[in-house]
PDB file of C-alpha atoms in Angstrom:
ATOM      1  CA  UNK A   1      35.326 -43.892  45.119  1.00 48.00           C
ATOM      2  CA  UNK A   2      36.837 -40.434  45.482  1.00 48.00           C
ATOM      3  CA  UNK A   3      38.364 -41.915  41.958  1.00 60.00           C
ATOM      4  CA  UNK A   4      34.829 -42.922  40.448  1.00 62.00           C
ATOM      5  CA  UNK A   5      33.772 -39.356  41.602  1.00 56.00           C
ATOM      6  CA  UNK A   6      37.097 -37.879  39.819  1.00 55.00           C
ATOM      7  CA  UNK A   7      36.936 -39.954  36.550  1.00 57.00           C
ATOM      8  CA  UNK A   8      32.869 -39.000  36.131  1.00 58.00           C
ATOM      9  CA  UNK A   9      33.636 -34.648  36.487  1.00 61.00           C
ATOM     10  CA  UNK A  10      37.068 -34.871  33.708  1.00 57.00           C
ATOM     11  CA  UNK A  11      34.480 -36.694  31.525  1.00 58.00           C
ATOM     12  CA  UNK A  12      31.967 -34.144  32.408  1.00 61.00           C
ATOM     13  CA  UNK A  13      34.227 -31.691  31.915  1.00 59.00           C
ATOM     14  CA  UNK A  14      35.832 -32.862  28.916  1.00 57.00           C
ATOM     15  CA  UNK A  15      32.392 -32.950  27.070  1.00 54.00           C
ATOM     16  CA  UNK A  16      31.344 -29.573  28.752  1.00 59.00           C
ATOM     17  CA  UNK A  17      35.348 -27.639  26.596  1.00 60.00           C
ATOM     18  CA  UNK A  18      34.264 -30.313  23.137  1.00 63.00           C
ATOM     19  CA  UNK A  19      30.598 -28.692  23.128  1.00 70.00           C
ATOM     20  CA  UNK A  20      32.407 -25.913  23.922  1.00 57.00           C
ATOM     21  CA  UNK A  21      34.514 -25.630  20.941  1.00 63.00           C
ATOM     22  CA  UNK A  22      31.778 -26.696  18.574  1.00 65.00           C
ATOM     23  CA  UNK A  23      29.831 -23.287  19.618  1.00 63.00           C
ATOM     24  CA  UNK A  24      33.055 -21.574  18.561  1.00 63.00           C
ATOM     25  CA  UNK A  25      33.767 -22.749  15.751  1.00 57.00           C
ATOM     26  CA  UNK A  26      30.244 -22.831  14.468  1.00 61.00           C
ATOM     27  CA  UNK A  27      30.417 -18.811  15.657  1.00 61.00           C
ATOM     28  CA  UNK A  28      33.193 -18.282  13.217  1.00 53.00           C
ATOM     29  CA  UNK A  29      32.308 -19.750  10.783  1.00 53.00           C
ATOM     30  CA  UNK A  30      29.001 -17.771  10.934  1.00 50.00           C
ATOM     31  CA  UNK A  31      31.257 -14.837  10.995  1.00 53.00           C
ATOM     32  CA  UNK A  32      33.368 -15.820   8.557  1.00 53.00           C
ATOM     33  CA  UNK A  33      30.349 -16.681   5.928  1.00 55.00           C
ATOM     34  CA  UNK A  34      29.075 -13.548   6.867  1.00 50.00           C
ATOM     35  CA  UNK A  35      32.208 -10.992   6.541  1.00 47.00           C
ATOM     36  CA  UNK A  36      32.321 -12.661   2.890  1.00 48.00           C
ATOM     37  CA  UNK A  37      29.042 -12.077   1.795  1.00 45.00           C
ATOM     38  CA  UNK A  38      29.533  -8.433   2.881  1.00 40.00           C
ATOM     39  CA  UNK A  39      32.823  -8.361   1.177  1.00 41.00           C
ATOM     40  CA  UNK A  40      30.828 -10.066  -2.045  1.00 48.00           C
ATOM     41  CA  UNK A  41      27.822  -7.056  -1.822  1.00 45.00           C
ATOM     42  CA  UNK A  42      30.609  -4.751  -1.379  1.00 44.00           C
ATOM     43  CA  UNK A  43      32.319  -6.007  -4.764  1.00 47.00           C
ATOM     44  CA  UNK A  44      28.791  -6.198  -6.403  1.00 48.00           C
ATOM     45  CA  UNK A  45      27.914  -2.393  -5.304  1.00 54.00           C
ATOM     46  CA  UNK A  46      31.541  -1.047  -6.293  1.00 65.00           C
ATOM     47  CA  UNK A  47      31.318  -2.643 -10.065  1.00 83.00           C
ATOM     48  CA  UNK A  48      27.306  -1.808 -11.104  1.00 92.00           C
ATOM     49  CA  UNK A  49      25.675   1.130  -8.985  1.00 92.00           C
ATOM     50  CA  UNK A  50      21.549   1.628  -9.772  1.00 93.00           C
ATOM     51  CA  UNK A  51      20.047   4.879  -8.745  1.00 93.00           C
ATOM     52  CA  UNK A  52      16.453   2.794  -7.698  1.00 92.00           C
ATOM     53  CA  UNK A  53      16.676  -0.893  -5.666  1.00 93.00           C
ATOM     54  CA  UNK A  54      12.360   0.123  -4.630  1.00 96.00           C
ATOM     55  CA  UNK A  55       9.752   1.434  -6.898  1.00 96.00           C
ATOM     56  CA  UNK A  56       6.188   2.142  -6.527  1.00 95.00           C
ATOM     57  CA  UNK A  57       4.418   3.224  -9.650  1.00 95.00           C
ATOM     58  CA  UNK A  58       0.744   3.434 -10.706  1.00 94.00           C
ATOM     59  CA  UNK A  59      -1.453   1.296 -13.625  1.00 94.00           C
ATOM     60  CA  UNK A  60      -0.571   2.769 -17.342  1.00 93.00           C
ATOM     61  CA  UNK A  61       2.893   5.403 -15.505  1.00 94.00           C
ATOM     62  CA  UNK A  62       6.526   4.104 -16.466  1.00 96.00           C
ATOM     63  CA  UNK A  63       9.854   3.950 -14.361  1.00 97.00           C
ATOM     64  CA  UNK A  64      13.684   4.799 -15.291  1.00 97.00           C
ATOM     65  CA  UNK A  65      16.722   3.254 -13.608  1.00 96.00           C
ATOM     66  CA  UNK A  66      19.798   4.694 -14.320  1.00 96.00           C
ATOM     67  CA  UNK A  67      22.723   2.525 -13.221  1.00 94.00           C
ATOM     68  CA  UNK A  68      26.313   3.064 -13.313  1.00 94.00           C
ATOM     69  CA  UNK A  69      29.394   0.016 -14.352  1.00 93.00           C
ATOM     70  CA  UNK A  70      32.905  -0.491 -14.392  1.00 91.00           C
ATOM     71  CA  UNK A  71      33.380  -0.070 -17.734  1.00 86.00           C
ATOM     72  CA  UNK A  72      37.219  -0.926 -17.337  1.00 89.00           C
ATOM     73  CA  UNK A  73      35.752  -4.866 -16.738  1.00 88.00           C
ATOM     74  CA  UNK A  74      32.183  -4.810 -18.034  1.00 91.00           C
ATOM     75  CA  UNK A  75      32.081  -2.126 -21.262  1.00 90.00           C
ATOM     76  CA  UNK A  76      31.549  -5.175 -23.449  1.00 91.00           C
ATOM     77  CA  UNK A  77      29.769  -7.513 -21.467  1.00 92.00           C
ATOM     78  CA  UNK A  78      26.095  -8.238 -22.002  1.00 94.00           C
ATOM     79  CA  UNK A  79      23.498  -6.796 -19.575  1.00 95.00           C
ATOM     80  CA  UNK A  80      19.968  -7.619 -19.455  1.00 96.00           C
ATOM     81  CA  UNK A  81      17.088  -6.991 -17.085  1.00 96.00           C
ATOM     82  CA  UNK A  82      15.268 -10.691 -15.540  1.00 95.00           C
ATOM     83  CA  UNK A  83      12.459 -10.582 -13.593  1.00 96.00           C
ATOM     84  CA  UNK A  84      12.082 -13.828 -10.893  1.00 95.00           C
ATOM     85  CA  UNK A  85      12.761 -13.765  -7.151  1.00 94.00           C
ATOM     86  CA  UNK A  86      15.906 -15.387  -7.709  1.00 92.00           C
ATOM     87  CA  UNK A  87      18.799 -14.237  -9.341  1.00 90.00           C
ATOM     88  CA  UNK A  88      20.153 -17.781 -10.694  1.00 89.00           C
ATOM     89  CA  UNK A  89      16.703 -18.762 -12.054  1.00 92.00           C
ATOM     90  CA  UNK A  90      15.013 -15.451 -12.912  1.00 94.00           C
ATOM     91  CA  UNK A  91      13.781 -14.854 -16.709  1.00 94.00           C
ATOM     92  CA  UNK A  92      15.265 -12.467 -18.671  1.00 94.00           C
ATOM     93  CA  UNK A  93      13.378 -10.190 -20.288  1.00 95.00           C
ATOM     94  CA  UNK A  94      15.043  -7.938 -22.497  1.00 94.00           C
ATOM     95  CA  UNK A  95      19.112  -7.718 -22.766  1.00 93.00           C
ATOM     96  CA  UNK A  96      21.517  -5.447 -24.579  1.00 92.00           C
ATOM     97  CA  UNK A  97      21.803  -7.804 -27.484  1.00 91.00           C
ATOM     98  CA  UNK A  98      18.036  -7.400 -28.733  1.00 87.00           C
ATOM     99  CA  UNK A  99      16.601 -10.124 -27.660  1.00 86.00           C
ATOM    100  CA  UNK A 100      13.737  -9.759 -25.965  1.00 84.00           C
ATOM    101  CA  UNK A 101      10.526 -11.120 -24.719  1.00 84.00           C
ATOM    102  CA  UNK A 102       7.722 -10.994 -26.901  1.00 80.00           C
ATOM    103  CA  UNK A 103       5.102  -9.910 -24.358  1.00 82.00           C
ATOM    104  CA  UNK A 104       7.243  -6.704 -23.072  1.00 82.00           C
ATOM    105  CA  UNK A 105       9.147  -5.940 -26.937  1.00 79.00           C
ATOM    106  CA  UNK A 106       7.074  -2.120 -27.009  1.00 88.00           C
ATOM    107  CA  UNK A 107       7.061  -1.587 -23.040  1.00 93.00           C
ATOM    108  CA  UNK A 108      10.607  -2.712 -21.975  1.00 94.00           C
ATOM    109  CA  UNK A 109      14.328  -0.795 -22.886  1.00 94.00           C
ATOM    110  CA  UNK A 110      17.646  -1.062 -21.820  1.00 94.00           C
ATOM    111  CA  UNK A 111      20.073   0.980 -23.247  1.00 94.00           C
ATOM    112  CA  UNK A 112      24.297   0.273 -22.269  1.00 94.00           C
ATOM    113  CA  UNK A 113      25.643   4.403 -22.998  1.00 91.00           C
ATOM    114  CA  UNK A 114      29.339   2.841 -23.684  1.00 87.00           C
ATOM    115  CA  UNK A 115      30.236   4.982 -20.846  1.00 85.00           C
ATOM    116  CA  UNK A 116      29.601   3.131 -17.727  1.00 85.00           C
ATOM    117  CA  UNK A 117      26.177   3.825 -18.075  1.00 92.00           C
ATOM    118  CA  UNK A 118      22.764   1.196 -18.225  1.00 94.00           C
ATOM    119  CA  UNK A 119      19.428   3.049 -18.511  1.00 96.00           C
ATOM    120  CA  UNK A 120      15.891   0.403 -18.033  1.00 96.00           C
ATOM    121  CA  UNK A 121      12.694   2.130 -18.784  1.00 96.00           C
ATOM    122  CA  UNK A 122       9.359   0.099 -19.038  1.00 96.00           C
ATOM    123  CA  UNK A 123       6.207   1.855 -19.682  1.00 96.00           C
ATOM    124  CA  UNK A 124       2.602   0.989 -19.424  1.00 95.00           C
ATOM    125  CA  UNK A 125       2.927  -0.564 -16.477  1.00 95.00           C
ATOM    126  CA  UNK A 126       0.318  -2.998 -14.826  1.00 94.00           C
ATOM    127  CA  UNK A 127      -0.958  -4.909 -11.548  1.00 94.00           C
ATOM    128  CA  UNK A 128       0.448  -8.021 -12.969  1.00 95.00           C
ATOM    129  CA  UNK A 129       4.096  -6.139 -13.294  1.00 96.00           C
ATOM    130  CA  UNK A 130       4.705  -6.342  -9.518  1.00 97.00           C
ATOM    131  CA  UNK A 131       7.209  -8.234  -8.532  1.00 96.00           C
ATOM    132  CA  UNK A 132      11.446  -8.485  -8.308  1.00 97.00           C
ATOM    133  CA  UNK A 133      13.153  -8.158 -10.788  1.00 97.00           C
ATOM    134  CA  UNK A 134      17.114  -7.808 -11.364  1.00 96.00           C
ATOM    135  CA  UNK A 135      19.674  -5.526 -13.479  1.00 95.00           C
ATOM    136  CA  UNK A 136      22.787  -8.139 -14.589  1.00 95.00           C
ATOM    137  CA  UNK A 137      26.134  -8.160 -16.296  1.00 94.00           C
ATOM    138  CA  UNK A 138      26.949 -10.844 -17.945  1.00 93.00           C
ATOM    139  CA  UNK A 139      29.965 -12.240 -16.477  1.00 91.00           C
ATOM    140  CA  UNK A 140      32.618 -15.694 -16.291  1.00 88.00           C
ATOM    141  CA  UNK A 141      31.758 -17.774 -12.852  1.00 87.00           C
ATOM    142  CA  UNK A 142      28.985 -15.089 -12.023  1.00 88.00           C
ATOM    143  CA  UNK A 143      27.037 -12.841 -13.341  1.00 92.00           C
ATOM    144  CA  UNK A 144      26.979  -8.950 -11.229  1.00 93.00           C
ATOM    145  CA  UNK A 145      23.113  -8.859 -10.194  1.00 92.00           C
ATOM    146  CA  UNK A 146      21.333  -6.248  -8.154  1.00 94.00           C
ATOM    147  CA  UNK A 147      17.792  -6.961  -7.638  1.00 95.00           C
ATOM    148  CA  UNK A 148      14.662  -4.496  -7.553  1.00 97.00           C
ATOM    149  CA  UNK A 149      11.611  -4.617  -6.112  1.00 97.00           C
ATOM    150  CA  UNK A 150       8.335  -3.644  -8.133  1.00 97.00           C
ATOM    151  CA  UNK A 151       5.073  -2.851  -6.572  1.00 96.00           C
ATOM    152  CA  UNK A 152       2.528  -1.311  -9.350  1.00 96.00           C
ATOM    153  CA  UNK A 153      -0.966  -0.339  -7.835  1.00 94.00           C
ATOM    154  CA  UNK A 154      -4.587   1.141  -8.237  1.00 93.00           C
ATOM    155  CA  UNK A 155      -4.407   4.857  -9.397  1.00 94.00           C
ATOM    156  CA  UNK A 156      -6.224   6.963  -7.153  1.00 94.00           C
ATOM    157  CA  UNK A 157      -9.987   8.197  -7.603  1.00 95.00           C
ATOM    158  CA  UNK A 158      -9.831  12.072  -7.666  1.00 94.00           C
ATOM    159  CA  UNK A 159     -13.273  13.642  -6.286  1.00 94.00           C
ATOM    160  CA  UNK A 160     -16.285  12.189  -8.139  1.00 95.00           C
ATOM    161  CA  UNK A 161     -18.242  15.130 -10.434  1.00 94.00           C
ATOM    162  CA  UNK A 162     -22.001  15.042 -11.334  1.00 94.00           C
ATOM    163  CA  UNK A 163     -23.755  16.162 -14.486  1.00 91.00           C
ATOM    164  CA  UNK A 164     -27.218  15.494 -15.554  1.00 90.00           C
ATOM    165  CA  UNK A 165     -27.400  13.330 -18.999  1.00 89.00           C
ATOM    166  CA  UNK A 166     -31.152  14.842 -19.478  1.00 79.00           C
ATOM    167  CA  UNK A 167     -30.615  18.768 -20.868  1.00 77.00           C
ATOM    168  CA  UNK A 168     -31.635  20.765 -17.755  1.00 71.00           C
ATOM    169  CA  UNK A 169     -32.189  23.934 -19.800  1.00 70.00           C
ATOM    170  CA  UNK A 170     -36.150  23.302 -21.201  1.00 69.00           C
ATOM    171  CA  UNK A 171     -36.443  22.681 -16.894  1.00 73.00           C
ATOM    172  CA  UNK A 172     -38.009  18.555 -17.306  1.00 76.00           C
ATOM    173  CA  UNK A 173     -38.395  18.518 -13.712  1.00 74.00           C
ATOM    174  CA  UNK A 174     -41.062  21.155 -13.913  1.00 75.00           C
ATOM    175  CA  UNK A 175     -43.229  18.908 -15.867  1.00 77.00           C
ATOM    176  CA  UNK A 176     -42.338  16.120 -13.888  1.00 78.00           C
ATOM    177  CA  UNK A 177     -40.453  14.689 -16.605  1.00 85.00           C
ATOM    178  CA  UNK A 178     -37.698  12.169 -15.176  1.00 88.00           C
ATOM    179  CA  UNK A 179     -34.151  13.151 -15.655  1.00 89.00           C
ATOM    180  CA  UNK A 180     -30.622  10.892 -14.912  1.00 92.00           C
ATOM    181  CA  UNK A 181     -27.404  12.126 -13.013  1.00 93.00           C
ATOM    182  CA  UNK A 182     -24.119  10.593 -14.293  1.00 95.00           C
ATOM    183  CA  UNK A 183     -21.607  10.700 -11.531  1.00 95.00           C
ATOM    184  CA  UNK A 184     -17.903  10.345 -12.166  1.00 95.00           C
ATOM    185  CA  UNK A 185     -13.812  10.773 -12.394  1.00 93.00           C
ATOM    186  CA  UNK A 186     -11.628  11.926 -14.201  1.00 91.00           C
ATOM    187  CA  UNK A 187      -8.658  10.214 -12.142  1.00 92.00           C
ATOM    188  CA  UNK A 188      -8.618   6.896 -11.360  1.00 93.00           C
ATOM    189  CA  UNK A 189      -8.621   2.756 -13.063  1.00 91.00           C
ATOM    190  CA  UNK A 190     -10.959   0.405 -11.762  1.00 91.00           C
ATOM    191  CA  UNK A 191     -13.187   2.691  -9.913  1.00 96.00           C
ATOM    192  CA  UNK A 192     -16.593   1.052  -8.060  1.00 96.00           C
ATOM    193  CA  UNK A 193     -19.506   3.550  -7.952  1.00 97.00           C
ATOM    194  CA  UNK A 194     -22.642   3.557  -5.555  1.00 97.00           C
ATOM    195  CA  UNK A 195     -24.863   6.410  -4.710  1.00 97.00           C
ATOM    196  CA  UNK A 196     -26.258   6.565  -1.807  1.00 96.00           C
ATOM    197  CA  UNK A 197     -28.911   8.522  -0.282  1.00 92.00           C
ATOM    198  CA  UNK A 198     -29.429  11.239   3.279  1.00 86.00           C
ATOM    199  CA  UNK A 199     -33.351  10.890   4.378  1.00 77.00           C
ATOM    200  CA  UNK A 200     -34.081  10.965   7.305  1.00 76.00           C
ATOM    201  CA  UNK A 201     -31.075  11.631   9.294  1.00 77.00           C
ATOM    202  CA  UNK A 202     -29.867   8.146   7.802  1.00 82.00           C
ATOM    203  CA  UNK A 203     -27.547   6.942   4.896  1.00 86.00           C
ATOM    204  CA  UNK A 204     -29.212   4.057   2.517  1.00 92.00           C
ATOM    205  CA  UNK A 205     -27.073   2.617  -0.221  1.00 93.00           C
ATOM    206  CA  UNK A 206     -29.655   3.006  -3.409  1.00 92.00           C
ATOM    207  CA  UNK A 207     -27.841   1.522  -6.281  1.00 93.00           C
ATOM    208  CA  UNK A 208     -24.330   0.079  -7.296  1.00 95.00           C
ATOM    209  CA  UNK A 209     -23.874   2.193 -10.404  1.00 95.00           C
ATOM    210  CA  UNK A 210     -22.246   5.774 -12.013  1.00 96.00           C
ATOM    211  CA  UNK A 211     -25.940   6.648 -13.046  1.00 96.00           C
ATOM    212  CA  UNK A 212     -28.960   7.829 -10.644  1.00 94.00           C
ATOM    213  CA  UNK A 213     -32.885   8.090 -12.086  1.00 91.00           C
ATOM    214  CA  UNK A 214     -35.087  10.287 -10.129  1.00 90.00           C
ATOM    215  CA  UNK A 215     -38.532   9.725 -11.510  1.00 86.00           C
ATOM    216  CA  UNK A 216     -42.068  10.339 -10.077  1.00 86.00           C
ATOM    217  CA  UNK A 217     -42.757   7.436  -7.804  1.00 81.00           C
ATOM    218  CA  UNK A 218     -39.204   7.686  -6.456  1.00 82.00           C
ATOM    219  CA  UNK A 219     -38.616  11.009  -5.644  1.00 85.00           C
ATOM    220  CA  UNK A 220     -41.473  11.452  -3.011  1.00 84.00           C
ATOM    221  CA  UNK A 221     -40.187  13.110  -0.380  1.00 86.00           C
ATOM    222  CA  UNK A 222     -37.227  15.959  -0.095  1.00 87.00           C
ATOM    223  CA  UNK A 223     -33.836  14.082  -0.419  1.00 88.00           C
ATOM    224  CA  UNK A 224     -30.321  14.906  -0.529  1.00 91.00           C
ATOM    225  CA  UNK A 225     -28.397  11.796  -2.856  1.00 93.00           C
ATOM    226  CA  UNK A 226     -24.663  12.235  -3.277  1.00 94.00           C
ATOM    227  CA  UNK A 227     -22.297   9.180  -4.907  1.00 96.00           C
ATOM    228  CA  UNK A 228     -19.037   7.272  -3.945  1.00 96.00           C
ATOM    229  CA  UNK A 229     -16.122   6.319  -6.144  1.00 96.00           C
ATOM    230  CA  UNK A 230     -13.723   3.880  -4.620  1.00 96.00           C
ATOM    231  CA  UNK A 231     -11.428   1.736  -5.679  1.00 94.00           C
ATOM    232  CA  UNK A 232      -8.549  -0.960  -3.703  1.00 91.00           C
ATOM    233  CA  UNK A 233      -6.767   2.213  -2.388  1.00 91.00           C
ATOM    234  CA  UNK A 234      -9.060   5.089  -2.384  1.00 94.00           C
ATOM    235  CA  UNK A 235     -12.779   6.618  -1.899  1.00 95.00           C
ATOM    236  CA  UNK A 236     -13.883   9.863  -3.088  1.00 96.00           C
ATOM    237  CA  UNK A 237     -17.464  11.051  -2.562  1.00 94.00           C
ATOM    238  CA  UNK A 238     -18.951  13.684  -4.746  1.00 94.00           C
ATOM    239  CA  UNK A 239     -20.812  17.072  -3.799  1.00 93.00           C
ATOM    240  CA  UNK A 240     -24.457  16.706  -2.729  1.00 92.00           C
ATOM    241  CA  UNK A 241     -27.396  16.568  -4.630  1.00 92.00           C
ATOM    242  CA  UNK A 242     -30.343  18.066  -2.743  1.00 90.00           C
ATOM    243  CA  UNK A 243     -34.108  17.203  -4.535  1.00 89.00           C
ATOM    244  CA  UNK A 244     -37.218  19.257  -3.371  1.00 87.00           C
ATOM    245  CA  UNK A 245     -40.406  18.142  -3.994  1.00 88.00           C
ATOM    246  CA  UNK A 246     -42.997  20.686  -4.477  1.00 86.00           C
ATOM    247  CA  UNK A 247     -46.001  18.288  -5.518  1.00 85.00           C
ATOM    248  CA  UNK A 248     -45.227  14.642  -5.030  1.00 84.00           C
ATOM    249  CA  UNK A 249     -47.311  12.177  -7.513  1.00 81.00           C
ATOM    250  CA  UNK A 250     -46.893   8.962  -9.020  1.00 81.00           C
ATOM    251  CA  UNK A 251     -47.205  10.781 -12.266  1.00 78.00           C
ATOM    252  CA  UNK A 252     -46.957  14.495 -12.844  1.00 80.00           C
ATOM    253  CA  UNK A 253     -45.195  15.360 -10.619  1.00 85.00           C
ATOM    254  CA  UNK A 254     -43.390  18.341  -9.572  1.00 86.00           C
ATOM    255  CA  UNK A 255     -39.509  18.757  -7.998  1.00 85.00           C
ATOM    256  CA  UNK A 256     -36.386  20.301  -7.764  1.00 85.00           C
ATOM    257  CA  UNK A 257     -33.314  19.103  -8.721  1.00 86.00           C
ATOM    258  CA  UNK A 258     -30.386  20.899  -7.906  1.00 87.00           C
ATOM    259  CA  UNK A 259     -26.811  20.277  -8.815  1.00 81.00           C
ATOM    260  CA  UNK A 260     -23.915  23.055  -8.612  1.00 69.00           C
ATOM    261  CA  UNK A 261     -25.954  25.720  -9.828  1.00 52.00           C
ATOM    262  CA  UNK A 262     -27.539  23.810 -12.854  1.00 58.00           C
ATOM    263  CA  UNK A 263     -31.121  24.695 -13.506  1.00 50.00           C
ATOM    264  CA  UNK A 264     -33.535  24.790 -11.032  1.00 51.00           C
ATOM    265  CA  UNK A 265     -37.425  24.370 -11.386  1.00 50.00           C
ATOM    266  CA  UNK A 266     -39.068  26.708  -8.775  1.00 43.00           C
ATOM    267  CA  UNK A 267     -43.063  26.615  -8.675  1.00 42.00           C
ATOM    268  CA  UNK A 268     -44.041  30.460  -7.846  1.00 37.00           C
ATOM    269  CA  UNK A 269     -47.857  30.154  -7.075  1.00 33.00           C
ATOM    270  CA  UNK A 270     -49.852  27.110  -6.531  1.00 34.00           C
ATOM    271  CA  UNK A 271     -53.612  27.880  -6.995  1.00 33.00           C
ATOM    272  CA  UNK A 272     -56.932  25.606  -6.536  1.00 32.00           C
ATOM    273  CA  UNK A 273     -57.037  21.819  -7.217  1.00 31.00           C
ATOM    274  CA  UNK A 274     -58.514  22.951 -10.546  1.00 31.00           C
ATOM    275  CA  UNK A 275     -56.558  25.884 -11.037  1.00 37.00           C
ATOM    276  CA  UNK A 276     -52.907  25.863 -13.534  1.00 37.00           C
ATOM    277  CA  UNK A 277     -50.232  26.213 -11.491  1.00 38.00           C
ATOM    278  CA  UNK A 278     -47.758  29.070 -12.620  1.00 38.00           C
ATOM    279  CA  UNK A 279     -43.877  27.411 -13.589  1.00 39.00           C
ATOM    280  CA  UNK A 280     -40.919  29.348 -14.097  1.00 39.00           C
ATOM    281  CA  UNK A 281     -38.127  27.650 -14.486  1.00 41.00           C
ATOM    282  CA  UNK A 282     -34.896  29.804 -14.100  1.00 42.00           C
ATOM    283  CA  UNK A 283     -31.097  28.485 -14.220  1.00 40.00           C
ATOM    284  CA  UNK A 284     -29.366  29.900 -10.955  1.00 39.00           C
TER     285      UNK A 284
END
């Protein structure tokens, strides 16, 4: 009985010893691979060094990458810029031998200074340019490659400004005529415009457009408006456009539009129903 027990314990210890040995060998192999990978990366970094690995830019912008390479070994080697998640399958867009993808001919340049310097320039960036790219040097058996991550975003919107499309010099609102106010930004891409109205302490979305039309029938009481400019990465709000209704009506109304000191209609005197309105329009 004791002999059988001893044999089972010996077998169990042998199994544990084998498992322990496998774990040690696995860890040793992992550490060796990790060391080799680090040595390979170090070797690559010594042969090719670039000033940028991460690039964030806006639509229409550009970027320049400046690299240095080991001119003793790669002075006459072909250098290239390619696109794709994997260095082994990326598509070469342009190289220093003059071969280029036609889609990038006018937007991409790669220059070998022949003094150990390499310059890559990409212009007129678009959203679809967001991707992983590689700077490569042609080398027997395994090219020298370094990844560059490029992210292209919309241009943030600037603060929108308001201006009348209808000339206010003659005071059209004094005579009940309609006016159109336009909202626009000098900065931003793919901008979405919307007009809001502040009335009775509430904010109401009026329309999704850059133009706001004011006319009798829609302007029935004092109110304030503003324009919102938005794209995928930012949002800005215009100054307030104030409207004061002096005589509401479906037609022949009188109202005041105040756009940052532009024309304003001032009614100075009201008579009785059949008396003439004396209207003075002035620039404030």
